[in-house]
Structures are given as C-alpha cells and as structure tokens.
Short mmCIF file of C-alpha atoms and ligand atoms in Angstrom, two decimals:
data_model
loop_
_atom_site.label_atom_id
_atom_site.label_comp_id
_atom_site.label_asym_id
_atom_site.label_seq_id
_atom_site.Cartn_x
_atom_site.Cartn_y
_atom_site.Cartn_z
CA UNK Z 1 7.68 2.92 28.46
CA UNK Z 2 6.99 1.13 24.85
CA UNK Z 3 5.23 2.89 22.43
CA UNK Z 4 1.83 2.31 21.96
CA UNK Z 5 1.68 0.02 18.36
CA UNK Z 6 -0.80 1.22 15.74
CA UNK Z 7 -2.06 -0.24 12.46
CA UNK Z 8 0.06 2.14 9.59
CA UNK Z 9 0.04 2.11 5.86
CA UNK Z 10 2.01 4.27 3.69
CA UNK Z 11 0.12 4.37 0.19
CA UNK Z 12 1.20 4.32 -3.55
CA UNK Z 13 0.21 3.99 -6.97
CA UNK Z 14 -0.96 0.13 -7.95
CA UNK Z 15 2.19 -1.30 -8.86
CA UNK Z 16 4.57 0.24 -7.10
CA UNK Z 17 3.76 -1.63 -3.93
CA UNK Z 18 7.05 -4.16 -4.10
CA UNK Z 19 9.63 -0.54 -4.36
CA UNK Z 20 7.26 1.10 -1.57
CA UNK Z 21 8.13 -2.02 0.55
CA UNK Z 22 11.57 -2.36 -0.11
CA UNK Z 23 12.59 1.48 0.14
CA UNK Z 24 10.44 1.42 3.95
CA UNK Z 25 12.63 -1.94 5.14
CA UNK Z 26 15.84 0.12 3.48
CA UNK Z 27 14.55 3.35 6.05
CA UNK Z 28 14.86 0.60 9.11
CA UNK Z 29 10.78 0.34 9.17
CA UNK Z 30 9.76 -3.62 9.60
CA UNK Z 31 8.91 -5.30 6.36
CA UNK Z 32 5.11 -4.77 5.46
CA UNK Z 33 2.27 -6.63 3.90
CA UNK Z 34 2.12 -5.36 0.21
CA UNK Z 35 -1.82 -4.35 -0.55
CA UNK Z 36 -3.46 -3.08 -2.98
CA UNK Z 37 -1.75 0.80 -3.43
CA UNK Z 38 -0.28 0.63 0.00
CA UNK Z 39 1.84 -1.21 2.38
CA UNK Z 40 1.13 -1.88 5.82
CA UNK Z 41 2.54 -2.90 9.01
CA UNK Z 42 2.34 -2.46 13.02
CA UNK Z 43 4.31 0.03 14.57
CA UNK Z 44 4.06 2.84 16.58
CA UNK Z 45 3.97 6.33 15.79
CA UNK Z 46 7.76 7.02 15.66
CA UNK Z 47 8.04 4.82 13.03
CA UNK Z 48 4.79 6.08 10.79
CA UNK Z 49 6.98 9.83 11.18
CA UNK Z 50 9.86 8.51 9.42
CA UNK Z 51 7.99 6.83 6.63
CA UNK Z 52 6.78 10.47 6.41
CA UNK Z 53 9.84 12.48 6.69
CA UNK Z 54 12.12 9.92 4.69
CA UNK Z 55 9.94 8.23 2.17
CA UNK Z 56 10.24 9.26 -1.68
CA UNK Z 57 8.02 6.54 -2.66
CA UNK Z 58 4.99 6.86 -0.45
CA UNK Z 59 1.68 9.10 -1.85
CA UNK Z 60 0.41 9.13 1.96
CA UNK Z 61 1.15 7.20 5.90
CA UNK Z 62 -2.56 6.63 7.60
CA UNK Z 63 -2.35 5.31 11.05
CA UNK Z 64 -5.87 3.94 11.54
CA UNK Z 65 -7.44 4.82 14.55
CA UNK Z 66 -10.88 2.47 14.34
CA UNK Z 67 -11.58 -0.26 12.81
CA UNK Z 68 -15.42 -1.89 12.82
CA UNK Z 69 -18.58 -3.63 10.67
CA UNK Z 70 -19.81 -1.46 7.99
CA UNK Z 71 -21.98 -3.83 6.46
CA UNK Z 72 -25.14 -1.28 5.62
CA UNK Z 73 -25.25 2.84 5.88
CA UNK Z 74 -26.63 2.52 9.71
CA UNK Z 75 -23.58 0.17 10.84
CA UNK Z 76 -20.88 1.97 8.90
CA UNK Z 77 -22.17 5.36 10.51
CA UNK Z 78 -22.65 3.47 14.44
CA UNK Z 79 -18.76 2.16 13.81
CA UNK Z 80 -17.76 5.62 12.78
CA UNK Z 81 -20.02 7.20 15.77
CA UNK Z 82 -18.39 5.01 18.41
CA UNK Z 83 -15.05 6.11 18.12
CA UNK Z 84 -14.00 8.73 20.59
CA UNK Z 85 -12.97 11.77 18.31
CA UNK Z 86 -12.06 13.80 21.09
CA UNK Z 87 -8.68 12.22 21.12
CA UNK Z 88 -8.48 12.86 17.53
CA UNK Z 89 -10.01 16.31 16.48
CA UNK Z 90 -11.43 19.15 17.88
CA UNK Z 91 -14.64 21.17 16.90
CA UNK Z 92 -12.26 24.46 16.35
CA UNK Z 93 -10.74 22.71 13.12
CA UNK Z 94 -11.67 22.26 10.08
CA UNK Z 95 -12.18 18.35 8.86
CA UNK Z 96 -12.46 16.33 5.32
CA UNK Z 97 -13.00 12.88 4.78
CA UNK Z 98 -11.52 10.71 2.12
CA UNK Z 99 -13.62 7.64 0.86
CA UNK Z 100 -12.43 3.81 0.01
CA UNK Z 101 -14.31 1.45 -1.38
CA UNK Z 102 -18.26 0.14 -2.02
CA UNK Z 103 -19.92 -3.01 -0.41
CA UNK Z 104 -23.83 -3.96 -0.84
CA UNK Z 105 -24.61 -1.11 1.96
CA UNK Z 106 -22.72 1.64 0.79
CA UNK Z 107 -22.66 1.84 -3.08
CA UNK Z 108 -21.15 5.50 -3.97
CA UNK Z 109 -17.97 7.01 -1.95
CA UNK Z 110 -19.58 10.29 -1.44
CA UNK Z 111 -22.24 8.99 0.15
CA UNK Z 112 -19.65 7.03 2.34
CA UNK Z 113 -17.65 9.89 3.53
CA UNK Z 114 -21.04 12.28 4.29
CA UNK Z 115 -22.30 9.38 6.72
CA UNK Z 116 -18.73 8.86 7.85
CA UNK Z 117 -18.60 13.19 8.81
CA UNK Z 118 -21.92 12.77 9.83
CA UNK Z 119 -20.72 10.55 12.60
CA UNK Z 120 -17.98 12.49 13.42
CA UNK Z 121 -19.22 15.58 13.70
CA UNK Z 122 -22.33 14.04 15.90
CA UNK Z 123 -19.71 12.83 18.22
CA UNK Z 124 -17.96 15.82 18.92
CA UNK Z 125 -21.18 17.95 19.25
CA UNK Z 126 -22.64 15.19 21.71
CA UNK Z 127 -19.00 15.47 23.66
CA UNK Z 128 -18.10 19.29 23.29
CA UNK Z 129 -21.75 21.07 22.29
CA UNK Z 130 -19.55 21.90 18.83
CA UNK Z 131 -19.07 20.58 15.65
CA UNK Z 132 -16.30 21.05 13.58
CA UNK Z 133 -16.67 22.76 10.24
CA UNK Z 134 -15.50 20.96 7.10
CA UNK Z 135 -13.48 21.92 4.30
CA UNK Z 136 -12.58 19.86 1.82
CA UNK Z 137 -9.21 20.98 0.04
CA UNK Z 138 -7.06 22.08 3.00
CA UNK Z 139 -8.22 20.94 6.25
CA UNK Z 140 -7.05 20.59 9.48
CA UNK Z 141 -7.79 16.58 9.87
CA UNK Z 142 -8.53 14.28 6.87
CA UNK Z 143 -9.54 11.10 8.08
CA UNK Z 144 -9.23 8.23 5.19
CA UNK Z 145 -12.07 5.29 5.50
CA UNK Z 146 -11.36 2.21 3.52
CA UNK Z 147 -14.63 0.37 2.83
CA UNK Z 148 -14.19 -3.23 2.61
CA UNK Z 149 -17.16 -5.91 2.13
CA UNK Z 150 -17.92 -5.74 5.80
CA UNK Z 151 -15.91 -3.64 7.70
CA UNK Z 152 -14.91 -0.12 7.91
CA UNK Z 153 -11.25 1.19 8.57
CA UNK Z 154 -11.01 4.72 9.85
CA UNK Z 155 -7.26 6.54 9.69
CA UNK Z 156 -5.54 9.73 10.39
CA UNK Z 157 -3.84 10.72 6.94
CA UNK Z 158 -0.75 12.05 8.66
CA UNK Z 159 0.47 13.89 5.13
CA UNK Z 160 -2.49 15.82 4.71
CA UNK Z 161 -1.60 16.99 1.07
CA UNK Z 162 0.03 14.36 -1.19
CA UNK Z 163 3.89 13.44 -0.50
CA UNK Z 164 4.50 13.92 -3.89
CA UNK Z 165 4.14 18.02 -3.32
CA UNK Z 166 7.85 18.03 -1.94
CA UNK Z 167 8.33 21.87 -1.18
CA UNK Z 168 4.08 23.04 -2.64
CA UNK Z 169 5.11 21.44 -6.16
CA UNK Z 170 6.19 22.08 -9.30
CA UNK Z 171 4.58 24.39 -11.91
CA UNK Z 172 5.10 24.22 -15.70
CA UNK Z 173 6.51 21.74 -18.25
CA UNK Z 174 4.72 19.19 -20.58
CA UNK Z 175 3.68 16.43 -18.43
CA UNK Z 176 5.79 16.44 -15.34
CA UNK Z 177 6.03 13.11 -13.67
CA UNK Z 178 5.01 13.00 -9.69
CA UNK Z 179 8.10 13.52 -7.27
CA UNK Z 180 6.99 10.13 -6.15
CA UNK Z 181 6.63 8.17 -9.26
CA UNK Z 182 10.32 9.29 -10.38
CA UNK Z 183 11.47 8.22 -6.79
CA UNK Z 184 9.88 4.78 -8.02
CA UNK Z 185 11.87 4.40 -11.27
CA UNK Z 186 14.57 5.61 -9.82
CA UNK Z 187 14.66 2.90 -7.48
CA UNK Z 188 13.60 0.17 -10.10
CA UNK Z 189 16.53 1.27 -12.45
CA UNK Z 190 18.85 0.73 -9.29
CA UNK Z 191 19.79 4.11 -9.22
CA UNK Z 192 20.40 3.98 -4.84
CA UNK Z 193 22.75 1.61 -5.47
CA UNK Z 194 25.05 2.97 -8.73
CA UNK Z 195 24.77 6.53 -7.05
CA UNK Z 196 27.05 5.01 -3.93
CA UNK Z 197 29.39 3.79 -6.90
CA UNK Z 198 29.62 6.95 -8.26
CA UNK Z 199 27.68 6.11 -11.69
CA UNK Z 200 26.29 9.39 -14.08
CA UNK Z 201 22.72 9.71 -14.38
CA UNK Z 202 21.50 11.16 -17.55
CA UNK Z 203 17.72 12.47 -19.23
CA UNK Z 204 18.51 13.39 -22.32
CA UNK Z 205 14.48 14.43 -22.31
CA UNK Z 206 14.29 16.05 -18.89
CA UNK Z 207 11.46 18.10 -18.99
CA UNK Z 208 11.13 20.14 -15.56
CA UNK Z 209 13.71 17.61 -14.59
CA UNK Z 210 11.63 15.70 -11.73
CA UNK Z 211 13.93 12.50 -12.42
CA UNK Z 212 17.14 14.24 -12.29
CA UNK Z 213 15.92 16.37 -9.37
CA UNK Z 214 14.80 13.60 -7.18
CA UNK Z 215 17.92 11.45 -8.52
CA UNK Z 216 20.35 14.20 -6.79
CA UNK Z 217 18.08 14.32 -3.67
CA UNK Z 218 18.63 10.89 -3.63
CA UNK Z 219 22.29 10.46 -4.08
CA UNK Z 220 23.10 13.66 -1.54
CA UNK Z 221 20.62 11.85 1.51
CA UNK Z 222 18.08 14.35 1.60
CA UNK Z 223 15.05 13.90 3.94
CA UNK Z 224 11.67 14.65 1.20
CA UNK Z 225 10.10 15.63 4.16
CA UNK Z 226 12.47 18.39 5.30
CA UNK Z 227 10.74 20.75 2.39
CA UNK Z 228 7.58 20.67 3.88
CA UNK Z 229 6.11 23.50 6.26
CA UNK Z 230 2.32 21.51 6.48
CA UNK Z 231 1.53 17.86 7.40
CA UNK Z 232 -1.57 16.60 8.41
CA UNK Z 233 -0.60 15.55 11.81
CA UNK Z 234 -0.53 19.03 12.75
CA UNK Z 235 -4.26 19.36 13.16
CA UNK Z 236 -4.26 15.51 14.84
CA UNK Z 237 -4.76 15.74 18.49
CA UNK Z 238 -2.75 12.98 18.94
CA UNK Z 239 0.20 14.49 17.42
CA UNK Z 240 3.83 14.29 19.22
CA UNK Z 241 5.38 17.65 18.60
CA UNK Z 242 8.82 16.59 20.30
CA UNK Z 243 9.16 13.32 18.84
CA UNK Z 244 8.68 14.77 15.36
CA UNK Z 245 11.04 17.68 16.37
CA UNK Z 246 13.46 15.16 17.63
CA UNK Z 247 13.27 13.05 14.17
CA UNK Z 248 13.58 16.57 12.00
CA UNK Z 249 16.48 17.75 14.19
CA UNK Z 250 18.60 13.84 12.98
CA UNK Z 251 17.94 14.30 9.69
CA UNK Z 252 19.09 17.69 9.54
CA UNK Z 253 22.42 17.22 11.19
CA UNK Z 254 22.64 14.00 8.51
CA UNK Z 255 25.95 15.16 6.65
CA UNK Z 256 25.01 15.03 3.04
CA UNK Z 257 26.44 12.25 0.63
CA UNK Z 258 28.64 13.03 -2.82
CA UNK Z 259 26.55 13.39 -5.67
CA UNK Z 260 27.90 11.65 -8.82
CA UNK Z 261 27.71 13.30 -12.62
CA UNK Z 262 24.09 14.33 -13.12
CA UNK Z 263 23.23 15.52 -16.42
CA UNK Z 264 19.99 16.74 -17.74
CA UNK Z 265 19.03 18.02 -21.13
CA UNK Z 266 15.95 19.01 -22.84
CA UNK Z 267 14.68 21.15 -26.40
CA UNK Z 268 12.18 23.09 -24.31
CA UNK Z 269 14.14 26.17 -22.69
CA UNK Z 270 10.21 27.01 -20.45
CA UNK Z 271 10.45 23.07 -19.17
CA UNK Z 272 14.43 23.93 -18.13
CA UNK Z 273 13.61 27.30 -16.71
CA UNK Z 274 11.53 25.46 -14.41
CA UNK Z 275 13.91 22.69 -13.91
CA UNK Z 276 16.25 24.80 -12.95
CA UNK Z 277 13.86 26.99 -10.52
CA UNK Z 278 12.82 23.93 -9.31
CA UNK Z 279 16.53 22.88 -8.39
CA UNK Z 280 17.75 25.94 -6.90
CA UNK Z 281 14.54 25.86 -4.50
CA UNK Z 282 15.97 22.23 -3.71
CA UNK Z 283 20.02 23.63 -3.32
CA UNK Z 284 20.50 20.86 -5.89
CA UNK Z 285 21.45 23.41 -8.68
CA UNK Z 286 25.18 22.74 -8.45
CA UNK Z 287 24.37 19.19 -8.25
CA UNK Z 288 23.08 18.69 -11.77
CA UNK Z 289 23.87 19.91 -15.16
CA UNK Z 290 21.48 21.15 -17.44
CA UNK Z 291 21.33 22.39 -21.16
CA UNK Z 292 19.22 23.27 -23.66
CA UNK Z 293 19.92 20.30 -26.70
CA UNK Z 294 17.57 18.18 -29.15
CA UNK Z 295 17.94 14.49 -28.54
CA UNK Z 296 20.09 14.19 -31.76
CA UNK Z 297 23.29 15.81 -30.37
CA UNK Z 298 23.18 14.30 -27.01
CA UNK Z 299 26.47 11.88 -25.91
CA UNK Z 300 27.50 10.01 -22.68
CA UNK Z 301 29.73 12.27 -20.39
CA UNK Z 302 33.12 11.24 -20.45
CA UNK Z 303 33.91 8.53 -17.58
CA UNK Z 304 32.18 5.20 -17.04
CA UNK Z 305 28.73 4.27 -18.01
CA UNK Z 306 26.42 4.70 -16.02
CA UNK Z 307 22.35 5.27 -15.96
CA UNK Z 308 19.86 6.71 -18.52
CA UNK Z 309 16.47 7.41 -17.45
CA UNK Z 310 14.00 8.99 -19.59
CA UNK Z 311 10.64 9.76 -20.11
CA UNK Z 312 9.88 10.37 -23.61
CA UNK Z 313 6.35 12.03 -25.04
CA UNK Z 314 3.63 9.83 -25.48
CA UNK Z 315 1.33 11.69 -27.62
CA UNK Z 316 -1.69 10.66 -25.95
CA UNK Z 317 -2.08 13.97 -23.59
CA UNK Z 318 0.17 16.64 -25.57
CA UNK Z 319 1.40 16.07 -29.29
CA UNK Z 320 0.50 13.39 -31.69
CA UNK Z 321 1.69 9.56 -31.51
CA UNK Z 322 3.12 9.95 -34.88
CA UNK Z 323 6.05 12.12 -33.74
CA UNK Z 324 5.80 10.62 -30.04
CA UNK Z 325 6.85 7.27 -31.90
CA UNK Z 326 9.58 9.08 -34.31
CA UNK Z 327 11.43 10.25 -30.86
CA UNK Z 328 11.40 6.93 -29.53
CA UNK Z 329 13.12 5.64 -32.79
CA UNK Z 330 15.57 8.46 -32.66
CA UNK Z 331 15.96 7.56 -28.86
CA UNK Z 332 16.75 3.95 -29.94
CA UNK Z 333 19.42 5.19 -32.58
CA UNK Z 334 20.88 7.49 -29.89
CA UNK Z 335 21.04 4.84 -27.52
CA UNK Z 336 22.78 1.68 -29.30
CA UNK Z 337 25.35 4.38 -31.09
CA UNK Z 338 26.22 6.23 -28.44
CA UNK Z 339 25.54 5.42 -25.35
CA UNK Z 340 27.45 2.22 -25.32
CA UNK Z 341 27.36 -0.08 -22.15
CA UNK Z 342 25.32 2.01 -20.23
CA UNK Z 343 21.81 0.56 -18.80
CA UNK Z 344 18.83 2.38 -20.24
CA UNK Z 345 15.44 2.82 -18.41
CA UNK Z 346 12.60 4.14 -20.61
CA UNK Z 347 9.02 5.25 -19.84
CA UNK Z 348 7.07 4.09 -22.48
CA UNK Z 349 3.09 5.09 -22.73
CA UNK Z 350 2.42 2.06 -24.99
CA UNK Z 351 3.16 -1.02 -26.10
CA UNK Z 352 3.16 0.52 -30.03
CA UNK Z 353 5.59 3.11 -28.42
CA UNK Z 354 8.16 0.88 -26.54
CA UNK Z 355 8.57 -1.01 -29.94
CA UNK Z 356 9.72 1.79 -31.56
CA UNK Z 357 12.26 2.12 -29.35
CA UNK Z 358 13.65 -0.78 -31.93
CA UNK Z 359 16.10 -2.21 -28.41
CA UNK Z 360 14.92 -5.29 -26.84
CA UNK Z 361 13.99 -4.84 -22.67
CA UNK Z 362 15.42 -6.93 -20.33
CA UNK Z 363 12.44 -5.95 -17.82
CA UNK Z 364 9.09 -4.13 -18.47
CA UNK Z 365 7.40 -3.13 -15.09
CA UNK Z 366 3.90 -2.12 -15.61
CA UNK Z 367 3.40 1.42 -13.64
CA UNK Z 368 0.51 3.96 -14.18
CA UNK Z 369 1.49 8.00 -15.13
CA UNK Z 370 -1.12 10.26 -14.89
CA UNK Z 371 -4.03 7.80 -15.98
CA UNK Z 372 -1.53 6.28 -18.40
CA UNK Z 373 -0.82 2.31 -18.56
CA UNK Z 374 2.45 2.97 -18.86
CA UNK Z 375 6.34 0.05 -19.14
CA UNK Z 376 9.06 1.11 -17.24
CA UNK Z 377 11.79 -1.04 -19.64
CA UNK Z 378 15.18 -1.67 -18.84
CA UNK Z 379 17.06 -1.94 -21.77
CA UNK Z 380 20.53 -2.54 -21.39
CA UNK Z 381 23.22 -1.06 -24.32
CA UNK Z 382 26.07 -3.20 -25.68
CA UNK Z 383 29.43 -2.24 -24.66
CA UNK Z 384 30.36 -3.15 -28.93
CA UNK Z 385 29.25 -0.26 -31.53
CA UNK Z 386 26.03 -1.30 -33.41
CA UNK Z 387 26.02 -0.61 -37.33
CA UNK Z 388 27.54 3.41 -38.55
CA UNK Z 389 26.62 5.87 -35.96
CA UNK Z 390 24.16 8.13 -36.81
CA UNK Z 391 25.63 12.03 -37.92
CA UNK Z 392 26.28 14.22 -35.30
CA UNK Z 393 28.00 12.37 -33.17
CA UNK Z 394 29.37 14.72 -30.23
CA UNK Z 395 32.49 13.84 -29.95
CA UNK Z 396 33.60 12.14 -26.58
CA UNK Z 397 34.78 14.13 -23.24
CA UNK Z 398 33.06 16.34 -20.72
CA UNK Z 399 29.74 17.22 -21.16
CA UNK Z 400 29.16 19.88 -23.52
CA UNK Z 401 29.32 23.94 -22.08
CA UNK Z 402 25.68 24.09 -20.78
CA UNK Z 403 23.88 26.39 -22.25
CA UNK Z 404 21.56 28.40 -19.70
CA UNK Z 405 17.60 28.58 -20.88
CA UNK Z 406 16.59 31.37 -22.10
C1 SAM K 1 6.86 13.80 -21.00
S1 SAM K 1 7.97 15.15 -21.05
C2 SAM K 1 9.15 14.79 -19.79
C3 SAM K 1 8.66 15.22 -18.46
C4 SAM K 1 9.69 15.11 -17.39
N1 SAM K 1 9.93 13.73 -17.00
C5 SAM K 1 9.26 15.94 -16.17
O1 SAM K 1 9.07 15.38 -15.09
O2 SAM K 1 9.07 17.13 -16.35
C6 SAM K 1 8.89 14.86 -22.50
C7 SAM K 1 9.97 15.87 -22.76
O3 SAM K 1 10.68 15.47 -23.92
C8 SAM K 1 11.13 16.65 -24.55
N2 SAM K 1 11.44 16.31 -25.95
C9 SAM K 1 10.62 15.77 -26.88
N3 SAM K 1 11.28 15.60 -28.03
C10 SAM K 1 12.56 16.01 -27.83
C11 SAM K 1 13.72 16.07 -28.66
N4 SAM K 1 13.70 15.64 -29.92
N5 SAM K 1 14.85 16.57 -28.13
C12 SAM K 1 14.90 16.99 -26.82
N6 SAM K 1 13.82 16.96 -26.01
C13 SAM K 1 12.66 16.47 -26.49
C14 SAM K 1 9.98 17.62 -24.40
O4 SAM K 1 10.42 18.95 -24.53
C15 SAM K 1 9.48 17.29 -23.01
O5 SAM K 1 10.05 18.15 -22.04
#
C-alpha cells in the first residue's frame, strides 16, 4: 500500500535554508522548496521521521495537517474548527499552539494562536464532551499555524522541543552556539566531506565545545535523534510507533565511521568542564582532544592541514568589543604564522570584528547567533610563512599533553 503523502517542512534559522536543503537531499529525502526559515516538500510520514532522527540542521519537521482561508478572526477560527482533531489529539492531553504570521484580520500572534485553541478545543468538546487542557512549555501536541495574507496552515510539530536540545541540552559556558547552528557551519566549512578524508578539525576557542562535539558526531555517523527520550509525535494520534521503531532500530545497528584528529582548546577550564561533560554524555570523549590553553600557544597538530573553525567573543553579550577585537587580531596572527595551508572558518559578530581578523575571506555567509547578525568567513591560510612568527611558537608534532580542566 503507498504511503499516504503529506505537506512537511523541516525549519531553520533565516539563512541557513540552502545547508538545510542540501544536508535533507544528502539523508535520501527529495529536494525541497527553500522558504523563508524552512524547507519543504511532499512526502509521507516515513520520510518527515528521518528528517527528525537524522537531521543536524533542522530547528523543527511540521507535517501540516489543514490548510484553509484565514482572511479575518471568524474565517481563520471556521478553517481551524473544520478540521477533524480527533485524528490528531485527544481531550486527555495537554495542547499548545505556536503562531506564524499577521494579515489585515489577525494583527498580533497571540491573538492568532487563542482563536486557533479556541477552535480546537471546541472541536473536540463538540466530538468527545472534553476539551483538552493546555500547557504551554511541555505539551503533549503543539500544533504550528503559519498565517499567510489569506490562508491559514495548521501542522503537527513532530519535535515538540527544539532539535537543537540533542540529549535536554547543554548548561554552562559563555555563549554556547545551538547544536544546530554548529551543524550549519560545519557543513558550510565542508567539514562532511574532509572528515571522510581524514582532515583534523581544530577550535582553538572551544567554549563548551558545541562545534567540536557536533563535528565528531558528525564524522562517527551518529543519528542526533538517537539522544532523545521525547518528541512531539508521541502525543500525535496519528503517530506510527513501529515505523519509528523500525527507523531507530537502522540507525542503531549503523556501524559507526572513523573519526579523524579532533582537537579542542579553550582559556576557560568551567566552559571545558562542560565540554567535556557534555562529550562523555555523547561517548564522543575519546573522540576529541581537549586542553586548557590561551590562543597564543596554540599550533596545528602534526599531519596534514586540515579545518579550523572558531567562534571567537563578540563583546556585544559578554565582555567588551575592545578586547573582543584584540582576540580576533591575535587570531589573525595565529592563523597566517602557524596554521599554514589549512582553511579557516571564523564566526564573526561584526563587520568591525571580521576586519580585525586582518586575513582576507574568500566567502562571508550571513547567519544569525543568538539575535546576532553574524559572517561565517572562510578564510583560507597560505601554505608559504607570512612575515616572523609571532613568540611562542609551539613547536611542531603531536598535539600538546592535554591538560584536564580543573
Ligand atoms: C563565544 S565563546 C565560544 C562558544 C563555543 N562556540 C560554544 O559553543 O560553547 C568564546 C570562547 O573564546 C574563549 N576565549 C576568548 N579569548 C580567548 C583566548 N585568548 N584564549 C583562549 N580562549 C579564549 C572564551 O573562553 C570562550 O569560551
């Protein structure tokens, strides 16, 4: 029997659509239309459960179960009414909605998603005598509505919670980057590709380490989606326990790929401690080398060059731009002195900041961190040594004995 086809969309930060759609073709999904933060396709719900289970890139995968004229408060709610939400939720769970867009009839979001409950919970009470309660920070079923000028698109969000939260996240470090958005760069900077060549990856200013982290999850195979224990299909009555079990179960029995040289180092011992935590909940912590070191005594590992990644203080959120733009000079000096022929990719939170970095990019990609306008800049390093190195040059061979955080 062929699956029934739905409307899916996996969603993303604005300007990350073009990775999003290249990393779902690379997981065998069919190519998409790149929108605005997402991109969509038809397909049916096997393939929206490997977007969830293998994507790095993706924030969320909606499969949209209505789809109808919304072009004043009393047609968005009769659309939203329509729909037969017994198929899709049930009065004993608890329900959120997430709100899209404005148009002449609906002006504010929150006024969107009370009319759009409103309907839903009418619906079920009309079919069952019940209405579901709602809660909105961990429930059962969040439907998404996108508002456009005249219609109304209603979806399942099958994540629930953001994809980004690979294992229930994170804690700790100055500014960690979303599991996602490293994914992202990763990705941009090629790393897929010179991990299957057997390339190091390096951050000299690793923080909790989500690049390097997400680089050796990467490189080894790893589902994202293994980590997870909740997904918001699970309170989606039209949920398919054995096909997801069936999907889980492959990636599982995936044998896991050789990691290349990962190396990681930071000055902040509490951003390593949890970089290391972090890693050990991931069984990456053999997988990638960390120490405790100041940006002025880090060198290339011995062996070929490979890829830098690095995201660097801006000074906007924590610290002042002053020294934010003295480490991104000091980066630039490490870089062309040291870290010759390797391909550099720096997160810059400014324009002011990336020239600082005194190294011409080869490609800026315009991404947003956290609120942050931020360039992604390639900058490639001359294989020929640039003017006198700068003192403290460690000299070359393995990398230095790690020292553990204290
Ligand atoms: C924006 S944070 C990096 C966050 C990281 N990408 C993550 O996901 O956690 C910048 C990092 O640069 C480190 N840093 C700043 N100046 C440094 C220096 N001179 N030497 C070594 N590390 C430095 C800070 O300790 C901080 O962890």
């Amino acid at each position: 029997m062929k699956a029934r086809s739905h409307r899916l969309a996996a969603t993303c930060p604005r300007g990350l659509e073009a990775v999003l759609a290249e990393e779902l073709v690379s997981l065998g999904l069919p190519p998409g239309e790149q929108l605005r933060g997402a991109v969509a396709w038809r397909g049916d719900l096997e393939q929206a459960y490997r977007a969830l289970l293998w994507s790095r890139v993706a924030s969320r995968v909606l499969l949209e179960i209505g789809f109808g004229k919304a072009t004043s408060e009393r047609v968005l709610y009769d659309t939203a009414r329509s729909l037969d939400w017994t198929a899709h939720a049930s009065p004993a769970r608890t329900l959120a909605v997430d709100f899209v867009g404005a148009n002449d009839g609906i002006r504010h979001t929150g006024y969107g998603a009370q009319r759009v409950k409103d309907a839903i919970c009418d619906a079920l009470r009309a079919a069952t005598g019940a209405r579901p309660s709602v809660d909105p920070r961990q429930p059962d079923l969040r439907v998404h509505a996108y508002l456009t000028e005249k219609h109304l698109a209603l979806s399942v969000d099958l994540a629930g919670a953001p994809l980004h939260l690979r294992s229930g996240g994170v804690e700790g470090g100055q500014a960690p980057l979303k599991e996602t958005l490293a994914a992202a760069l990763l990705r941009i900077a090629g790393w897929p590709a010179a991990a299957a060549q057997g390339l190091p990856l390096v951050d000299p200013m690793c923080g909790t380490g989500t690049l390097l982290r997400e680089g050796a999850a990467m490189a080894r195979g790893d589902a994202p989606g293994l980590g997870r224990a909740r997904w918001g299909f699970q309170g989606w009555l039209g949920h398919d326990p054995a096909l997801w079990t069936r999907l889980v179960d492959q990636a599982r029995s995936r044998p896991p790929r050789p990691v290349p040289l990962i190396v990681g180092s930071d000055q902040d011992p509490q951003a390593l401690a949890v970089a290391r935590a972090a890693l050990t909940a991931q069984g990456l912590d053999e997988a990638v080398h960390l120490a405790r070191r100041p940006l002025a005594e880090v060198g290339p590992p011995a062996g070929p060059p490979g890829i830098l990644v690095t995201n660097p203080p801006y000074g906007e959120r924590l610290g002042d731009p002053d020294q934010a733009g003295q480490t991104m000079a000091a980066l630039g000096d490490v870089l062309r002195h040291r870290f010759l022929g390797w391909r550099a990719w720096i997160l810059a939170g400014s324009p002011a900041l990336a020239r600082r970095l005194g190294l011409r990019p080869t490609r800026r990609v315009e991404v947003w961190n956290g609120g942050i306008d931020c360039r992604w800049l390639e900058v490639p390093i001359s294989a020929r040594p640039v003017g006198a190195p700068p003192e403290q040059v460690p000299p070359p061979g393995p990398p230095r004995p790690l020292n553990p955080p204290r």
